[in-house]
CSV table of C-alpha atoms in Angstrom, one decimal:
chain,number,residue,atom,x,y,z
A,44,MET,CA,158.4,123.5,97.7
A,45,ASP,CA,160.7,125.1,100.3
A,46,ASN,CA,160.9,121.7,101.9
A,47,GLU,CA,157.3,121.7,102.9
A,48,PRO,CA,154.3,119.9,101.3
A,49,TYR,CA,151.7,122.0,99.5
A,50,ILE,CA,148.4,121.0,98.0
A,51,VAL,CA,147.2,122.8,94.9
A,52,THR,CA,143.6,123.9,95.4
A,53,GLU,CA,143.1,126.0,92.2
A,54,PHE,CA,145.0,126.1,89.0
A,55,ASN,CA,144.4,128.2,85.9
A,56,PHE,CA,146.4,128.7,82.6
A,57,VAL,CA,146.9,132.4,81.9
A,58,LYS,CA,148.9,134.3,79.4
A,59,PRO,CA,149.3,138.1,79.5
A,60,GLY,CA,149.2,139.7,76.0
A,61,LYS,CA,152.3,138.6,74.1
A,62,GLY,CA,153.7,137.2,77.3
A,63,GLN,CA,154.6,133.8,78.4
A,64,ALA,CA,152.3,131.0,79.6
A,65,LEU,CA,151.8,131.2,83.4
A,66,TYR,CA,149.8,129.2,85.9
A,67,ARG,CA,148.0,131.1,88.5
A,68,SER,CA,147.5,128.8,91.4
A,69,LYS,CA,146.1,128.7,94.9
A,70,LEU,CA,148.1,126.6,97.3
A,71,ARG,CA,147.6,125.3,100.8
A,72,ASN,CA,150.5,124.5,103.1
A,73,MET,CA,149.7,121.0,104.4
A,74,ILE,CA,151.6,121.7,107.7
A,75,THR,CA,150.5,125.2,108.6
A,76,GLY,CA,147.2,125.3,106.6
A,77,ALA,CA,148.2,128.7,105.3
A,78,GLN,CA,146.6,129.5,101.9
A,79,PHE,CA,148.0,131.8,99.3
A,80,GLU,CA,148.2,132.5,95.6
A,81,ARG,CA,151.3,131.9,93.5
A,82,THR,CA,152.1,132.3,89.8
A,83,PHE,CA,154.3,129.6,88.2
A,84,ARG,CA,156.0,129.5,84.8
A,85,SER,CA,155.5,126.5,82.6
A,86,ALA,CA,159.1,125.4,83.1
A,87,ASP,CA,159.0,125.5,86.9
A,88,THR,CA,159.4,122.1,88.5
A,89,PHE,CA,158.8,120.7,92.0
A,90,GLU,CA,159.5,117.6,93.8
A,91,PRO,CA,156.5,115.5,94.6
A,92,ALA,CA,156.0,115.7,98.4
A,93,ASP,CA,157.1,112.6,100.2
A,94,LEU,CA,153.8,111.7,101.7
A,95,GLN,CA,152.8,108.4,103.4
A,96,GLN,CA,149.6,107.0,104.8
A,97,LYS,CA,149.6,104.8,107.8
A,98,LYS,CA,146.8,102.9,109.4
A,99,MET,CA,146.5,103.9,113.1
A,100,GLN,CA,144.1,103.5,116.0
A,101,TYR,CA,142.6,106.4,117.8
A,102,LEU,CA,143.3,106.2,121.5
A,103,TYR,CA,142.3,109.3,123.4
A,104,ARG,CA,142.1,113.1,123.5
A,105,GLU,CA,144.2,115.0,126.0
A,106,GLN,CA,144.6,118.8,126.3
A,107,GLY,CA,143.2,119.4,122.8
A,108,LYS,CA,145.5,116.9,121.2
A,109,TYR,CA,144.4,113.6,119.6
A,110,CYS,CA,146.5,110.5,120.2
A,111,PHE,CA,146.8,107.8,117.5
A,112,MET,CA,148.8,104.6,117.8
A,113,ASP,CA,150.4,102.3,115.2
A,114,SER,CA,149.0,98.9,116.2
A,115,GLU,CA,152.1,97.1,115.0
A,116,SER,CA,154.9,99.2,116.3
A,117,TYR,CA,152.9,100.8,119.2
A,118,GLU,CA,154.3,104.1,118.1
A,119,GLN,CA,152.1,107.0,119.1
A,120,VAL,CA,151.5,110.4,117.4
A,121,PHE,CA,149.5,113.4,118.3
A,122,LEU,CA,147.4,115.6,116.0
A,123,THR,CA,146.1,119.0,116.8
A,124,GLU,CA,142.5,120.0,116.8
A,125,ASP,CA,143.0,121.9,113.5
A,126,GLN,CA,144.6,118.9,111.9
A,127,VAL,CA,141.8,116.6,113.0
A,128,GLY,CA,139.2,119.1,111.8
A,129,GLU,CA,135.7,117.7,111.2
A,130,ALA,CA,136.9,114.2,111.9
A,131,LYS,CA,136.7,114.9,115.7
A,132,ASN,CA,132.9,114.5,115.4
A,133,PHE,CA,133.3,110.8,114.6
A,134,LEU,CA,136.4,109.7,116.6
A,135,ILE,CA,135.6,106.9,119.0
A,136,ASP,CA,138.1,104.8,121.0
A,137,ASN,CA,140.0,102.2,118.9
A,138,LEU,CA,138.6,103.5,115.6
A,139,GLU,CA,141.0,102.6,112.8
A,140,ALA,CA,141.9,105.6,110.6
A,141,GLU,CA,144.5,106.6,108.0
A,142,ILE,CA,147.0,109.2,109.1
A,143,LEU,CA,148.8,111.1,106.4
A,144,PHE,CA,152.5,111.8,107.1
A,145,PHE,CA,155.1,114.1,105.6
A,146,GLU,CA,158.4,112.6,106.6
A,147,ASP,CA,157.8,112.0,110.3
A,148,ARG,CA,155.1,114.6,110.8
A,149,PRO,CA,151.5,113.6,110.9
A,150,LEU,CA,149.4,116.0,108.8
A,151,GLU,CA,145.8,114.9,108.7
A,152,VAL,CA,143.5,112.0,109.4
A,153,SER,CA,141.0,110.3,107.0
A,154,LEU,CA,138.3,108.2,108.5
A,155,PRO,CA,136.4,105.2,107.2
A,156,ASN,CA,133.4,106.4,105.2
A,157,PHE,CA,131.0,105.0,107.7
A,158,VAL,CA,131.2,105.0,111.5
A,159,ASP,CA,128.7,103.6,114.0
A,160,LEU,CA,128.0,105.9,117.0
A,161,VAL,CA,125.8,105.7,120.1
A,162,VAL,CA,123.0,108.3,120.6
A,163,ILE,CA,123.5,109.6,124.1
A,164,ARG,CA,120.7,112.2,124.2
A,165,ALA,CA,117.4,112.3,122.3
A,166,ASP,CA,114.0,113.7,122.9
A,167,PRO,CA,111.4,110.9,123.3
A,168,TRP,CA,109.6,110.0,120.1
A,169,ALA,CA,106.3,111.8,119.8
A,170,LYS,CA,103.3,110.3,117.9
A,171,GLY,CA,102.7,111.9,114.6
A,172,ASP,CA,106.4,112.9,114.0
A,173,SER,CA,107.1,110.1,111.6
A,174,VAL,CA,104.0,110.9,109.6
A,175,SER,CA,105.1,114.4,109.0
A,176,GLY,CA,108.5,113.1,107.9
A,177,LYS,CA,110.3,115.5,110.2
A,178,THR,CA,113.7,114.9,111.7
A,179,LYS,CA,114.9,115.6,115.2
A,180,PRO,CA,118.3,116.6,116.6
A,181,VAL,CA,120.2,114.1,118.8
A,182,THR,CA,123.6,114.1,120.4
A,183,LEU,CA,126.1,111.3,119.7
A,184,GLN,CA,128.7,109.9,122.1
A,185,THR,CA,131.3,112.2,120.5
A,186,GLY,CA,129.2,115.3,121.3
A,187,TYR,CA,128.3,115.7,117.6
A,188,GLN,CA,124.7,116.9,117.0
A,189,ILE,CA,123.0,115.3,114.1
A,190,HIS,CA,119.5,115.2,112.6
A,191,VAL,CA,117.9,111.8,112.6
A,192,PRO,CA,114.4,110.3,111.9
A,193,PRO,CA,112.1,110.7,114.9
A,194,PHE,CA,112.0,107.0,115.7
A,195,VAL,CA,115.7,106.9,116.7
A,196,GLU,CA,116.0,106.7,120.5
A,197,GLU,CA,118.5,107.3,123.2
A,198,GLY,CA,121.0,104.5,123.6
A,199,GLU,CA,120.6,103.3,120.1
A,200,LYS,CA,123.5,103.0,117.7
A,201,ILE,CA,123.4,104.7,114.3
A,202,ARG,CA,125.6,104.7,111.2
A,203,VAL,CA,126.9,108.0,110.0
A,204,ASP,CA,128.5,109.0,106.7
A,205,THR,CA,131.7,110.7,107.8
A,206,ARG,CA,132.1,112.6,104.5
A,207,SER,CA,128.7,114.3,104.6
A,208,GLY,CA,128.2,114.1,108.4
A,209,GLU,CA,124.7,112.7,107.7
A,210,TYR,CA,122.6,109.9,109.3
A,211,LEU,CA,122.4,106.7,107.3
A,212,THR,CA,120.6,104.0,109.3
A,213,ARG,CA,120.1,102.4,112.7
A,214,VAL,CA,122.5,99.6,113.6
A,215,LYS,CA,121.6,96.6,115.8
A,216,ASP,CA,124.6,95.2,117.7
B,1083,MET,CA,123.0,111.5,74.8
B,1084,GLU,CA,124.5,113.2,77.8
B,1085,ASP,CA,125.9,115.8,75.4
B,1086,ASP,CA,122.5,116.9,74.2
B,1087,GLY,CA,121.6,118.6,77.4
B,1088,ARG,CA,124.9,120.5,77.5
B,1089,LEU,CA,124.5,121.8,74.0
B,1090,ALA,CA,120.8,122.6,74.4
B,1091,LYS,CA,121.7,124.9,77.3
B,1092,LYS,CA,123.9,126.9,75.0
B,1093,ARG,CA,121.2,127.9,72.7
B,1094,GLU,CA,120.8,131.5,73.9
B,1095,THR,CA,124.6,132.1,74.1
B,1096,LEU,CA,125.2,130.6,70.6
B,1097,TRP,CA,122.5,132.9,69.1
B,1098,LYS,CA,124.0,135.9,70.8
B,1099,ARG,CA,127.5,135.0,69.6
B,1100,ALA,CA,126.2,134.7,66.0
B,1101,ARG,CA,124.4,138.0,66.3
B,1102,MET,CA,127.6,139.6,67.7
B,1103,ILE,CA,129.7,138.3,64.7
B,1104,ARG,CA,127.1,139.6,62.3
B,1105,ALA,CA,127.2,143.0,64.0
B,1106,ILE,CA,131.0,143.0,63.6
B,1107,ARG,CA,130.8,142.2,59.9
B,1108,ASP,CA,128.2,145.0,59.5
B,1109,PHE,CA,130.4,147.5,61.2
B,1110,PHE,CA,133.4,146.9,58.9
B,1111,THR,CA,131.4,146.5,55.7
B,1112,SER,CA,129.7,149.8,56.4
B,1113,ARG,CA,133.2,151.4,56.7
B,1114,ASP,CA,134.4,150.1,53.4
B,1115,TYR,CA,136.6,147.4,54.8
B,1116,LEU,CA,137.2,144.5,52.5
B,1117,GLU,CA,136.6,141.1,54.2
B,1118,VAL,CA,139.5,138.8,53.3
B,1119,GLU,CA,140.3,135.1,53.8
B,1120,THR,CA,143.9,134.1,54.1
B,1121,PRO,CA,145.2,130.5,54.3
B,1122,TYR,CA,145.2,128.6,57.6
B,1123,LEU,CA,147.8,126.2,56.4
B,1124,ILE,CA,151.1,128.0,55.8
B,1125,PRO,CA,154.8,127.1,55.3
B,1126,ALA,CA,156.3,129.9,57.4
B,1127,LEU,CA,155.1,132.1,60.2
B,1128,ILE,CA,156.0,135.2,62.1
B,1129,PRO,CA,158.1,133.8,65.0
B,1130,GLU,CA,156.8,134.9,68.4
B,1131,THR,CA,158.7,134.3,71.6
B,1132,HIS,CA,155.7,132.8,73.5
B,1133,ILE,CA,153.4,131.5,70.8
B,1134,ASP,CA,153.8,127.9,69.7
B,1135,ALA,CA,152.3,126.7,66.3
B,1136,ILE,CA,150.7,123.4,65.6
B,1137,SER,CA,152.6,121.5,62.9
B,1138,CYS,CA,150.6,120.0,60.1
B,1139,GLY,CA,152.8,117.9,57.9
B,1140,ASP,CA,155.8,120.0,56.9
B,1141,TRP,CA,153.7,123.2,57.3
B,1142,PHE,CA,151.8,124.9,60.1
B,1143,LEU,CA,148.4,125.9,61.1
B,1144,HIS,CA,148.5,129.7,61.4
B,1145,THR,CA,148.7,131.2,64.9
B,1146,SER,CA,147.2,134.5,63.5
B,1147,PRO,CA,146.4,135.8,60.0
B,1148,GLU,CA,148.9,138.6,60.5
B,1149,LEU,CA,151.5,137.6,58.0
B,1150,HIS,CA,149.2,137.3,54.9
B,1151,MET,CA,147.0,140.2,55.9
B,1152,LYS,CA,150.1,142.4,55.9
B,1153,ARG,CA,151.1,141.1,52.5
B,1154,LEU,CA,147.7,142.3,51.3
B,1155,LEU,CA,148.2,145.6,53.0
B,1156,ALA,CA,151.6,146.0,51.4
B,1157,ALA,CA,150.1,145.1,48.0
B,1158,GLY,CA,147.8,148.1,48.2
B,1159,TYR,CA,144.6,146.9,50.1
B,1160,PRO,CA,144.2,149.8,52.5
B,1161,ARG,CA,141.3,148.6,54.7
B,1162,ILE,CA,141.0,144.8,55.3
B,1163,PHE,CA,139.4,142.7,58.0
B,1164,GLN,CA,139.1,139.0,58.7
B,1165,ILE,CA,137.2,136.7,61.2
B,1166,CYS,CA,139.0,133.4,61.3
B,1167,LYS,CA,140.1,130.4,63.4
B,1168,CYS,CA,143.6,130.5,64.8
B,1169,PHE,CA,145.6,127.7,66.4
B,1170,ARG,CA,148.1,127.8,69.2
B,1171,ASP,CA,149.7,124.8,70.8
B,1172,GLY,CA,149.2,124.2,74.5
B,1173,GLU,CA,146.9,127.1,75.2
B,1174,ARG,CA,144.0,126.0,77.4
B,1175,GLY,CA,142.5,127.8,80.3
B,1176,SER,CA,139.4,129.6,81.3
B,1177,CYS,CA,140.1,132.2,78.6
B,1178,HIS,CA,142.1,130.1,76.2
B,1179,LEU,CA,141.3,127.5,73.6
B,1180,PRO,CA,144.0,125.9,71.3
B,1181,GLU,CA,141.6,126.7,68.4
B,1182,PHE,CA,139.9,130.0,68.8
B,1183,THR,CA,138.2,132.8,66.7
B,1184,MET,CA,140.1,136.0,65.9
B,1185,LEU,CA,139.0,139.2,64.4
B,1186,GLU,CA,141.9,141.1,62.8
B,1187,TRP,CA,141.8,144.4,60.9
B,1188,TYR,CA,144.4,146.7,59.4
B,1189,CYS,CA,144.0,150.2,58.2
B,1190,ARG,CA,146.5,152.3,56.2
B,1191,GLY,CA,147.3,155.7,57.5
B,1192,MET,CA,146.3,155.0,61.0
B,1193,ASP,CA,148.4,154.9,64.2
B,1194,TYR,CA,147.6,153.1,67.4
B,1195,ARG,CA,145.9,156.1,68.9
B,1196,LYS,CA,143.4,156.4,66.1
B,1197,LEU,CA,142.9,152.6,66.2
B,1198,MET,CA,141.8,152.9,69.9
B,1199,LYS,CA,139.1,155.2,68.7
B,1200,GLU,CA,137.9,152.8,66.0
B,1201,CYS,CA,138.0,150.0,68.5
B,1202,GLU,CA,135.7,152.0,70.8
B,1203,GLU,CA,133.4,152.6,67.9
B,1204,LEU,CA,133.3,149.0,66.9
B,1205,ILE,CA,132.3,147.8,70.4
B,1206,VAL,CA,129.8,150.5,71.0
B,1207,SER,CA,128.2,149.7,67.6
B,1208,VAL,CA,128.1,145.9,68.4
B,1209,ALA,CA,126.6,146.6,71.8
B,1210,GLY,CA,124.0,148.8,70.1
B,1211,ASP,CA,123.1,146.0,67.6
B,1212,LEU,CA,122.8,143.5,70.5
B,1213,GLY,CA,120.5,145.9,72.4
B,1214,CYS,CA,122.8,146.4,75.4
B,1215,GLY,CA,122.6,150.2,75.4
B,1216,ASP,CA,125.6,151.7,77.0
B,1217,VAL,CA,126.1,149.3,79.9
B,1218,ILE,CA,127.2,145.7,79.8
B,1219,ASN,CA,126.7,143.7,82.9
B,1220,TYR,CA,129.6,141.3,83.4
B,1221,GLN,CA,130.0,139.0,86.4
B,1222,GLY,CA,128.1,141.3,88.7
B,1223,ARG,CA,129.7,144.5,87.6
B,1224,ALA,CA,128.4,147.2,85.2
B,1225,ILE,CA,130.9,148.1,82.4
B,1226,GLY,CA,129.9,151.5,81.1
B,1227,LEU,CA,130.5,152.1,77.4
B,1228,GLN,CA,130.2,155.9,77.5
B,1229,ARG,CA,133.2,157.4,75.7
B,1230,PRO,CA,136.0,158.2,76.0
B,1231,TRP,CA,137.2,155.1,77.7
B,1232,GLU,CA,139.9,154.9,80.3
B,1233,SER,CA,143.4,154.7,78.9
B,1234,ILE,CA,146.5,154.2,81.0
B,1235,SER,CA,150.1,153.6,80.0
B,1236,VAL,CA,151.8,150.4,81.2
B,1237,ARG,CA,154.2,152.5,83.2
B,1238,GLU,CA,151.3,154.2,85.0
B,1239,ALA,CA,149.5,150.9,85.6
B,1240,PHE,CA,152.6,149.5,87.3
B,1241,ALA,CA,152.8,152.7,89.4
B,1242,CYS,CA,149.1,152.4,90.4
B,1243,TYR,CA,148.7,148.7,91.0
B,1244,ALA,CA,152.1,146.9,91.1
B,1245,PRO,CA,154.6,146.4,93.9
B,1246,MET,CA,157.4,147.7,91.7
B,1247,SER,CA,158.0,150.0,88.7
B,1248,MET,CA,157.6,148.7,85.1
B,1249,ASP,CA,161.4,149.1,84.5
B,1250,LYS,CA,162.3,147.2,87.6
B,1251,ALA,CA,159.8,144.4,86.6
B,1252,VAL,CA,161.5,144.2,83.2
B,1253,THR,CA,165.0,144.1,84.7
B,1254,GLU,CA,164.0,141.6,87.3
B,1255,ASN,CA,162.3,139.4,84.8
B,1256,CYS,CA,158.8,139.4,86.4
B,1257,PHE,CA,156.9,141.6,84.1
B,1258,ASP,CA,154.4,138.9,83.1
B,1259,GLU,CA,153.9,137.6,86.6
B,1260,ILE,CA,153.0,141.1,87.8
B,1261,MET,CA,150.7,141.7,84.8
B,1262,VAL,CA,148.6,138.6,85.5
B,1263,SER,CA,148.5,138.9,89.3
B,1264,SER,CA,148.4,142.6,90.1
B,1265,ILE,CA,147.4,144.5,87.0
B,1266,GLU,CA,145.1,142.6,84.5
B,1267,PRO,CA,142.5,141.7,87.1
B,1268,ARG,CA,142.0,145.4,87.8
B,1269,LEU,CA,141.6,146.6,84.2
B,1270,GLY,CA,138.3,147.4,82.5
B,1271,LEU,CA,136.1,146.8,85.5
B,1272,THR,CA,133.8,149.8,85.4
B,1273,GLN,CA,134.6,150.8,81.8
B,1274,PRO,CA,136.7,149.3,79.0
B,1275,THR,CA,140.4,150.2,79.5
B,1276,PHE,CA,143.2,150.7,77.0
B,1277,ILE,CA,146.6,150.0,78.4
B,1278,TYR,CA,149.4,151.2,76.1
B,1279,ASP,CA,153.1,151.7,75.5
B,1280,TYR,CA,154.5,148.3,76.3
B,1281,PRO,CA,158.2,147.6,76.7
B,1282,VAL,CA,159.6,147.0,73.2
B,1283,SER,CA,161.1,143.6,74.4
B,1284,GLY,CA,157.6,141.9,74.3
B,1285,SER,CA,156.2,143.5,71.2
B,1286,ALA,CA,157.1,141.4,68.2
B,1287,LEU,CA,156.2,143.7,65.3
B,1288,ALA,CA,155.2,147.0,66.9
B,1289,LYS,CA,156.9,150.2,66.0
B,1290,GLU,CA,159.0,151.9,68.6
B,1291,LYS,CA,157.9,155.3,69.9
B,1292,LYS,CA,159.8,158.2,68.4
B,1293,ASP,CA,160.6,159.7,71.7
B,1294,ASP,CA,161.3,156.6,73.6
B,1295,PHE,CA,162.9,153.6,71.9
B,1296,ALA,CA,162.4,151.3,74.9
B,1297,LEU,CA,158.6,151.5,74.3
B,1298,ALA,CA,156.5,150.2,71.5
B,1299,GLU,CA,153.4,151.8,70.1
B,1300,ARG,CA,151.2,148.9,71.2
B,1301,PHE,CA,148.0,148.8,73.2
B,1302,GLU,CA,145.7,146.2,74.6
B,1303,LEU,CA,142.0,146.5,75.4
B,1304,TYR,CA,140.7,145.1,78.7
B,1305,MET,CA,137.1,144.5,79.7
B,1306,GLY,CA,136.1,142.9,82.9
B,1307,GLY,CA,139.8,142.1,83.8
B,1308,LYS,CA,140.2,140.2,80.5
B,1309,GLU,CA,142.4,141.0,77.6
B,1310,ILE,CA,140.1,141.5,74.6
B,1311,ALA,CA,142.4,142.9,71.9
B,1312,ASN,CA,146.0,143.6,71.1
B,1313,ALA,CA,147.1,146.3,68.6
B,1314,CYS,CA,150.0,148.3,67.4
B,1315,SER,CA,151.3,150.8,64.9
B,1316,GLU,CA,153.0,148.4,62.4
B,1317,LEU,CA,156.7,148.2,62.0
B,1318,THR,CA,157.5,149.1,58.4
B,1319,ASP,CA,161.2,148.5,58.1
B,1320,SER,CA,162.0,145.2,56.4
B,1321,LYS,CA,165.5,144.9,57.8
B,1322,GLU,CA,164.2,145.5,61.3
B,1323,HIS,CA,161.6,142.8,60.8
B,1324,HIS,CA,164.3,140.3,59.8
B,1325,ARG,CA,166.4,141.3,62.8
B,1326,ARG,CA,163.5,140.8,65.2
B,1327,PHE,CA,162.6,137.4,63.6
B,1328,LEU,CA,166.2,136.2,64.1
B,1329,ASN,CA,166.3,137.4,67.6
B,1330,VAL,CA,163.0,135.6,68.5
B,1331,ASN,CA,164.2,132.4,66.9
B,1332,LYS,CA,167.5,132.7,68.8
B,1333,TYR,CA,165.7,133.1,72.1
B,1334,ARG,CA,163.3,130.3,71.3
B,1335,HIS,CA,166.3,128.0,70.5
B,1336,SER,CA,167.9,129.0,73.8
B,1337,ILE,CA,164.9,127.9,75.8
B,1338,GLY,CA,164.6,124.6,74.0
B,1339,LYS,CA,161.6,125.6,71.8
B,1340,SER,CA,161.4,124.9,68.1
B,1341,ILE,CA,162.4,127.7,65.7
B,1342,TYR,CA,160.2,128.7,62.8
B,1343,PRO,CA,161.0,129.1,59.1
B,1344,ILE,CA,160.9,132.8,58.1
B,1345,SER,CA,158.9,133.8,55.1
B,1346,GLU,CA,161.2,135.4,52.5
B,1347,ARG,CA,158.2,136.5,50.5
B,1348,PHE,CA,156.8,138.4,53.5
B,1349,LEU,CA,160.2,140.2,54.0
B,1350,GLN,CA,160.2,141.2,50.4
B,1351,ASP,CA,156.6,142.4,50.4
B,1352,ILE,CA,156.9,144.2,53.7
B,1353,SER,CA,159.3,146.7,52.3
B,1354,ALA,CA,156.3,148.2,50.5
B,1355,ILE,CA,154.1,148.3,53.6
B,1356,PRO,CA,152.6,151.8,54.2
B,1357,GLU,CA,152.2,153.5,57.6
B,1358,ALA,CA,149.4,151.5,59.2
B,1359,ALA,CA,148.0,150.1,62.4
B,1360,GLY,CA,146.5,146.6,63.0
B,1361,ILE,CA,144.6,144.9,65.7
B,1362,ALA,CA,143.7,141.4,66.8
B,1363,LEU,CA,140.6,140.9,68.9
B,1364,GLY,CA,139.5,137.7,70.5
B,1365,VAL,CA,136.0,137.0,69.3
B,1366,ASP,CA,135.4,134.3,71.9
B,1367,ARG,CA,136.5,136.7,74.7
B,1368,LEU,CA,134.3,139.5,73.5
B,1369,ALA,CA,131.4,136.9,73.4
B,1370,MET,CA,132.2,136.0,77.0
B,1371,ILE,CA,131.7,139.7,77.9
B,1372,PHE,CA,128.5,140.1,76.0
B,1373,CYS,CA,127.1,136.8,77.2
B,1374,ASP,CA,128.2,137.4,80.9
B,1375,SER,CA,130.2,134.1,80.8
B,1376,SER,CA,133.1,133.4,83.2
B,1377,ALA,CA,134.7,130.7,81.0
B,1378,ILE,CA,135.5,130.6,77.3
B,1379,ASP,CA,133.9,127.1,77.2
B,1380,CYS,CA,130.5,128.7,77.6
B,1381,VAL,CA,130.6,130.6,74.4
B,1382,VAL,CA,131.7,127.9,72.0
B,1383,ALA,CA,129.6,124.8,71.2
B,1384,PHE,CA,132.5,122.4,71.6
B,1385,ALA,CA,135.6,122.8,73.8
B,1386,PRO,CA,138.3,120.2,73.0
B,1387,GLU,CA,137.3,118.1,76.0
B,1388,PHE,CA,133.9,117.4,74.4
B,1389,LEU,CA,135.3,116.2,71.0
């Protein structure tokens, strides 16, 4: 629509008394993130957005921008903090992720479901904690804070579910 | 057995719906209305610009009982009501089912103003039978039933709520869009609201107002931002009926929709129709209001997706 890609976030069939069928929709502009409501007629048509996914490697962050590289063509693209969103909590060097493109513009990143990250700060394990079934907060190498079982220690690697942001298990290298 | 839990949860709602329908019957019976049954399967229907029928062999499932109830009215039955299933192709949304339940009633000697009053009396009476008192709580808001209810003309509603006037919306072909986005959601929130005097262009069989032929004597009732009923003073001129049917079919043809056979018997009978008003009320929608349901699916046992 208007040469930009939109994602439909809500869609409802409505029909004012004796009037025509309409579709009240909520849309999000995939480039700007702007959300708004729009009413469509049943005969309205749109071109499917020309979207493509590409596997790319995360390289580094610089001045609030996240750099990804196509490992075959070595082409590099930058995503903004907003575009990266929650994924920034799990981005480690060389992580392979899918970048969604509209024409040549990168829009968003989707990560593998599971990522292994190193705990860089954790309070020492105190006796009795595991009995009570409590969790403790630790900080991961990306700066992300997460609740883990009390037996997880500093320097250990854990597996995190990137969809929920939750701890899964400890990982031995 | 996954379905069993879903249906079991509807027990309270289905009981309330059944009590509501009984209360509706009691109301009309006590007022000397004859309950009638007209055929669902019919060879010809009243063509409407934006209502599509479901074909059944060479015939159709009726989209409303209007045609045959009017033939009864013309034949000298002065007060009739019906609660029946209606079928409309392609209508599915949070307030729409392709097969839904309609209450329709007609009364000789009434006009749309008097019908508003009877509509109030019906809903107050049903609320009383259901033990609601004079307030219905719907989606976190209290809809007060103390009469008289709010009534606002379509023109006023555009002036209050819309970015442009009614006439401009009709000319610019965005009347429906403004109704659904700016006006409907604001109607009937604190008390039921009648909105009346629609542009004649969208009112299939309503009579024109004597002092303004661009407007039709038609009203709708809204509760909780939802359209509950649609009513009008009935057109009585047989030739005008025929002319409007042809126009609707012509328009339908121009937008690539099927055209519908016109009932000659209806046109013959209708020349004897008395001054009367008629109203169609969505029983499922009214049940949504009384059961505090946000979706029509909640107030029927089976939506099409569960068949």
